[in-house]
Short mmCIF file of C-alpha atoms in Angstrom, two decimals:
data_model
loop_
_atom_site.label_atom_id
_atom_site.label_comp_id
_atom_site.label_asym_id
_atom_site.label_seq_id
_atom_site.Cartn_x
_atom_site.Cartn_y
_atom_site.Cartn_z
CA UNK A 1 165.36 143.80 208.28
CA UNK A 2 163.73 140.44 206.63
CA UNK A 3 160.96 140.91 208.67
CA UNK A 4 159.23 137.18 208.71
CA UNK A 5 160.13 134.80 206.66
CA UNK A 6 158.43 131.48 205.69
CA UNK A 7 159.68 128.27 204.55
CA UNK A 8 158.97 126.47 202.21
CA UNK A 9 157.25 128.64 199.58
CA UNK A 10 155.11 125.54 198.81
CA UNK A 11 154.54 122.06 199.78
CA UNK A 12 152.88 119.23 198.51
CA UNK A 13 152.85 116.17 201.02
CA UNK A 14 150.61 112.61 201.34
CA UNK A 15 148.57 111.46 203.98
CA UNK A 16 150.23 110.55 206.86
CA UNK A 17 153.79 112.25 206.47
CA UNK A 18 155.21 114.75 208.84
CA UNK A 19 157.16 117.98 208.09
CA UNK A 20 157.66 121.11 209.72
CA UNK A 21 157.28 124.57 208.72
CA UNK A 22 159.63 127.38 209.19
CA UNK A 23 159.12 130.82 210.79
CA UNK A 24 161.73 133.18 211.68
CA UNK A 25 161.25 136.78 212.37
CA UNK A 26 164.09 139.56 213.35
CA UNK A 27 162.38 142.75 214.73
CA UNK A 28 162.85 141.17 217.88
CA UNK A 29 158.85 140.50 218.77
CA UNK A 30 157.69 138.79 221.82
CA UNK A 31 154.09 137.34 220.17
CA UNK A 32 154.54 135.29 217.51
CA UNK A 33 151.35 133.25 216.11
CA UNK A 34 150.46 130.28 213.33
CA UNK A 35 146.98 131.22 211.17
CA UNK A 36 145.81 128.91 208.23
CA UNK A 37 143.47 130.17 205.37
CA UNK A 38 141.39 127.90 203.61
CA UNK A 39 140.29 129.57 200.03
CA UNK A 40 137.81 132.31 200.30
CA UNK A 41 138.05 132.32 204.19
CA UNK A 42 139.24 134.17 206.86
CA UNK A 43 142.38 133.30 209.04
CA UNK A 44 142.03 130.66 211.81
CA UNK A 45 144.45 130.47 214.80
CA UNK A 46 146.37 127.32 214.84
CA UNK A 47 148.87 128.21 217.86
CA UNK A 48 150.35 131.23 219.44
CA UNK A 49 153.34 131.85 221.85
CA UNK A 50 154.06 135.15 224.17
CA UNK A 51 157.28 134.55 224.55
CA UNK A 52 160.30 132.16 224.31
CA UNK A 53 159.20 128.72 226.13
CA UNK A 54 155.67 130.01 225.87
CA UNK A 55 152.80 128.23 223.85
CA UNK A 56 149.07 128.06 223.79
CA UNK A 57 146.71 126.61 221.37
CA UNK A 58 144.51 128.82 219.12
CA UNK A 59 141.27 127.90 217.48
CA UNK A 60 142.52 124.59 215.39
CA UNK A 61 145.43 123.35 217.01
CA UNK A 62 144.33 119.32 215.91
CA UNK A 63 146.85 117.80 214.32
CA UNK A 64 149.77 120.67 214.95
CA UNK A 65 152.65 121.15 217.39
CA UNK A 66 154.75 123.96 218.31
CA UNK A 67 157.77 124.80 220.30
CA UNK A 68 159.32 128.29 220.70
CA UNK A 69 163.04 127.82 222.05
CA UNK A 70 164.11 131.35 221.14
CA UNK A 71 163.07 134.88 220.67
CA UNK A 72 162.55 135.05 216.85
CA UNK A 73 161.90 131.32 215.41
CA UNK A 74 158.57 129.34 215.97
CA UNK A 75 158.29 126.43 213.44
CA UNK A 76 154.91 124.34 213.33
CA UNK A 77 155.12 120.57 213.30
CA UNK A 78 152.45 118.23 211.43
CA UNK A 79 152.25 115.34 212.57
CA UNK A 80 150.69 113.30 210.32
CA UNK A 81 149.18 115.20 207.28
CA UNK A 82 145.51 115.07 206.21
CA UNK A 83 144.04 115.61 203.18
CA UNK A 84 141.71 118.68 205.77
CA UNK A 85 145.39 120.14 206.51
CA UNK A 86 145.58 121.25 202.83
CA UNK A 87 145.55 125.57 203.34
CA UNK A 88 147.68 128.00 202.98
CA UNK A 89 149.88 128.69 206.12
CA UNK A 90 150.90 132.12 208.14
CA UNK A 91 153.17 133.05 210.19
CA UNK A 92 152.50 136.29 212.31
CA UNK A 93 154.84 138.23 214.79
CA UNK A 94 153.75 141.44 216.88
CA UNK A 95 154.27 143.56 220.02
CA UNK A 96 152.79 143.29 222.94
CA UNK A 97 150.46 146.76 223.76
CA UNK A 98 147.24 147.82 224.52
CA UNK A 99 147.63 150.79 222.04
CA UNK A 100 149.10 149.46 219.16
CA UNK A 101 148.49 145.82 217.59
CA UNK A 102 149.79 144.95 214.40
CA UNK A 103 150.32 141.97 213.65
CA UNK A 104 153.08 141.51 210.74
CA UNK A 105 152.60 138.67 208.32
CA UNK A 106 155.39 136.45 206.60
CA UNK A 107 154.77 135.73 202.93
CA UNK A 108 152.93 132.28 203.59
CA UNK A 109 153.60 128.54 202.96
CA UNK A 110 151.24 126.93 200.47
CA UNK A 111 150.80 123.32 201.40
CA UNK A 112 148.68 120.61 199.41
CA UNK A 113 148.07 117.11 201.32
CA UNK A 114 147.08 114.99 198.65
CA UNK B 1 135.61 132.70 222.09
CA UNK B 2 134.86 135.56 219.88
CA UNK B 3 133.00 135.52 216.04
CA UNK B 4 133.02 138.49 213.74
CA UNK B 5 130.30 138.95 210.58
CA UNK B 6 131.59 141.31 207.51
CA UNK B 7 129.52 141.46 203.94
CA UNK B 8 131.15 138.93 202.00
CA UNK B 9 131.66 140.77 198.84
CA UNK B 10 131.11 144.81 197.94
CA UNK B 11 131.73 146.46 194.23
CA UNK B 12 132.59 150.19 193.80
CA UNK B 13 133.52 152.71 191.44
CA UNK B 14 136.70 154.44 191.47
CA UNK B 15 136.77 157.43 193.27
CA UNK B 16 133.47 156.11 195.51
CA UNK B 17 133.55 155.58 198.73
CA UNK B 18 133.17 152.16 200.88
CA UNK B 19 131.75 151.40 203.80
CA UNK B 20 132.70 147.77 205.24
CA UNK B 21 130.87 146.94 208.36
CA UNK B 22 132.35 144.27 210.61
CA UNK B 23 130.00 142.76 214.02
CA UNK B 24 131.04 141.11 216.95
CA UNK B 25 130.34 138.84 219.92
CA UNK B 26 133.03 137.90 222.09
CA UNK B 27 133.88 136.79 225.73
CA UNK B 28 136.82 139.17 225.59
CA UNK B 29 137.44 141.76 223.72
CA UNK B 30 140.90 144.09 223.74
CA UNK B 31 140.36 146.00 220.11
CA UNK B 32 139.37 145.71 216.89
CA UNK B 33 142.20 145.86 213.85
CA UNK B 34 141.87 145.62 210.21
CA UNK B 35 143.82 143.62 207.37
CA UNK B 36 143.98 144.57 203.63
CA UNK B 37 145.15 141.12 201.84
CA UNK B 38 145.52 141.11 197.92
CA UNK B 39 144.85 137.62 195.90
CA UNK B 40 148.15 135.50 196.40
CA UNK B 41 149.26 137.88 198.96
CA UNK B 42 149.74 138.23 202.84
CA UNK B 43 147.48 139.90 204.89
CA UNK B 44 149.14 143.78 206.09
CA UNK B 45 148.08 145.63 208.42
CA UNK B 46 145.67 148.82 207.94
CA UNK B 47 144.77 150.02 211.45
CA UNK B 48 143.58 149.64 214.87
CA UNK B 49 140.64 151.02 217.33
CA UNK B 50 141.47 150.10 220.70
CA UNK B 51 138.91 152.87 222.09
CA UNK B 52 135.85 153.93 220.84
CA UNK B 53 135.51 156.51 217.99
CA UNK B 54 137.41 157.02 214.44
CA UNK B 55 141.18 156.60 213.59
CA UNK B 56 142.18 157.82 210.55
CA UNK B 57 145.12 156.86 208.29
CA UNK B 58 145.26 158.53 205.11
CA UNK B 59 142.43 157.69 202.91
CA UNK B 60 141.26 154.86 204.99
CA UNK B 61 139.11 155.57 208.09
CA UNK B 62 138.13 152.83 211.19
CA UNK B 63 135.01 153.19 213.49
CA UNK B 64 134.72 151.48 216.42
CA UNK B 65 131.65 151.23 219.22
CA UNK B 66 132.07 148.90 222.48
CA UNK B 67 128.32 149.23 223.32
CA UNK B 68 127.13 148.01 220.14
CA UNK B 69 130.03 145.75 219.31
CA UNK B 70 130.51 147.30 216.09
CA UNK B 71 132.95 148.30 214.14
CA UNK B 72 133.40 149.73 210.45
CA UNK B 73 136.35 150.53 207.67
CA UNK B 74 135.76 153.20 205.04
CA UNK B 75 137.67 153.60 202.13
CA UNK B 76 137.81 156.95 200.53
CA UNK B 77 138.78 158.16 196.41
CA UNK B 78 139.00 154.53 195.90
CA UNK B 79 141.82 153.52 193.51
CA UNK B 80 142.06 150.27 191.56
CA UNK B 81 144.74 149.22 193.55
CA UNK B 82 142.41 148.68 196.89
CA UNK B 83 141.11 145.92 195.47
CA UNK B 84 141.24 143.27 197.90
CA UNK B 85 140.00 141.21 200.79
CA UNK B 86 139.47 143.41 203.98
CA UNK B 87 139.41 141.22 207.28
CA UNK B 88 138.43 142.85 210.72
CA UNK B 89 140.04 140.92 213.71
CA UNK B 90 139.13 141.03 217.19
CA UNK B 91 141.76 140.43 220.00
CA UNK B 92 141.62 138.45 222.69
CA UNK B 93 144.65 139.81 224.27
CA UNK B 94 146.90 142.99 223.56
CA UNK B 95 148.73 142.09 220.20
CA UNK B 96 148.39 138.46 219.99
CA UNK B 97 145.34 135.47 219.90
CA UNK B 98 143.69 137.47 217.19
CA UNK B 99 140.00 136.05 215.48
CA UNK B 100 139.41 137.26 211.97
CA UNK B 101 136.35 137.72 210.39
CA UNK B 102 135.27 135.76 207.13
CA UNK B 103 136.65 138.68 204.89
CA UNK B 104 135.04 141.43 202.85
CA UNK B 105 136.09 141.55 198.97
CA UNK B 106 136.33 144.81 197.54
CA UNK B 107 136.06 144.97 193.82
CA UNK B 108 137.16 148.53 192.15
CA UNK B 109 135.91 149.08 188.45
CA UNK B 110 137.11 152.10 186.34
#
């Protein structure tokens, strides 16, 4: 199994343009979530999803779309970077359980808004 | 909404032992997990408390108490390798809608 996997590796955009970032996971996991990480911080929730056709904004959801049309891809839209949008990106994917919660963590897209 | 407070920075020996305390307040409150992240890295996944008392996984150990919404990793015969950031998380809801705390770095010297 890949596990999840994030593209791009990096990014480097200017203000005002749009892209998407890519997040794919195949251990078939209903939750799937979007954190950003700003140097020496913790993770923030952008968006998160419970399932396909299911979304729900996190913590900082400004600026970001989602959409989750199948089981194991959730890609996050910007809409129109800012030079604040510059982080590094996550993409998370876990099981649902009141016993267990780990959350597994795709290598990250590094993103610069200049 | 929930907000979690961890040290922002301990230093240890190897071979010491570490004590990272993590405190919450939250409206909600289904467990409290803990991340190891290295520098450049993602964050992985260490363990969870989703009761009260210890859970232990090898060499590290998590603490967990609903009545004083607190919560604490210890790292045990630290090796160089465990240095890293150490985030607790709260969730709002069984596996997903997690809050992190501001991170705790761990710095191992010989």
């Amino acid at each position: 199994n890949a596990g999840v996997t994030q593209t791009p590796k990096f990014q480097v955009l200017k203000t005002g343009q749009s892209m998407t970032l890519q997040c794919a996971q195949d251990m078939n996991h209903e939750y799937m979530s979007w954190y950003r990480q700003d140097p020496g911080m913790g993770l923030r929730l952008i968006h998160y999803s419970v399932g396909a056709g299911i979304t729900d904004q996190g913590e900082v959801p400004n600026g970001y779309n989602v959409s989750r049309s199948t089981t194991e891809d959730f890609p996050l839209r910007l809409l129109s970077a800012a030079p604040s949008q510059t982080s590094v990106y996550f993409c998370a994917s876990s099981y649902p359980g009141l016993d267990y919660n780990e959350q597994f963590f795709g290598p990250g897209t590094r993103l610069t808004v200049l | 909404g929930q907000s979690l407070e961890q040290p922002s920075e301990v230093t240890a020996v190897e071979g010491a032992i570490v004590q990272i305390n993590c405190t919450y307040q939250t409206s909600g409150f289904y467990g409290l997990s803990w991340y190891q992240q290295h520098d450049g890295g993602a964050p992985t996944f260490l363990s969870y408390n989703a009761l009260d008392g210890l859970e232990e996984t090898g060499r590290f150990s998590s603490f967990l108490s609903r009545s004083d919404s607190y919560g604490y990793l210890l790292l045990q015969e630290l090796q160089m390798k465990d240095s890293a950031s150490y985030f607790c998380a709260g969730g709002e809801a069984a596996g997903n809608k997690l809050t992190f705390g501001g991170g705790t770095r761990v710095l191992v010297k010989p």
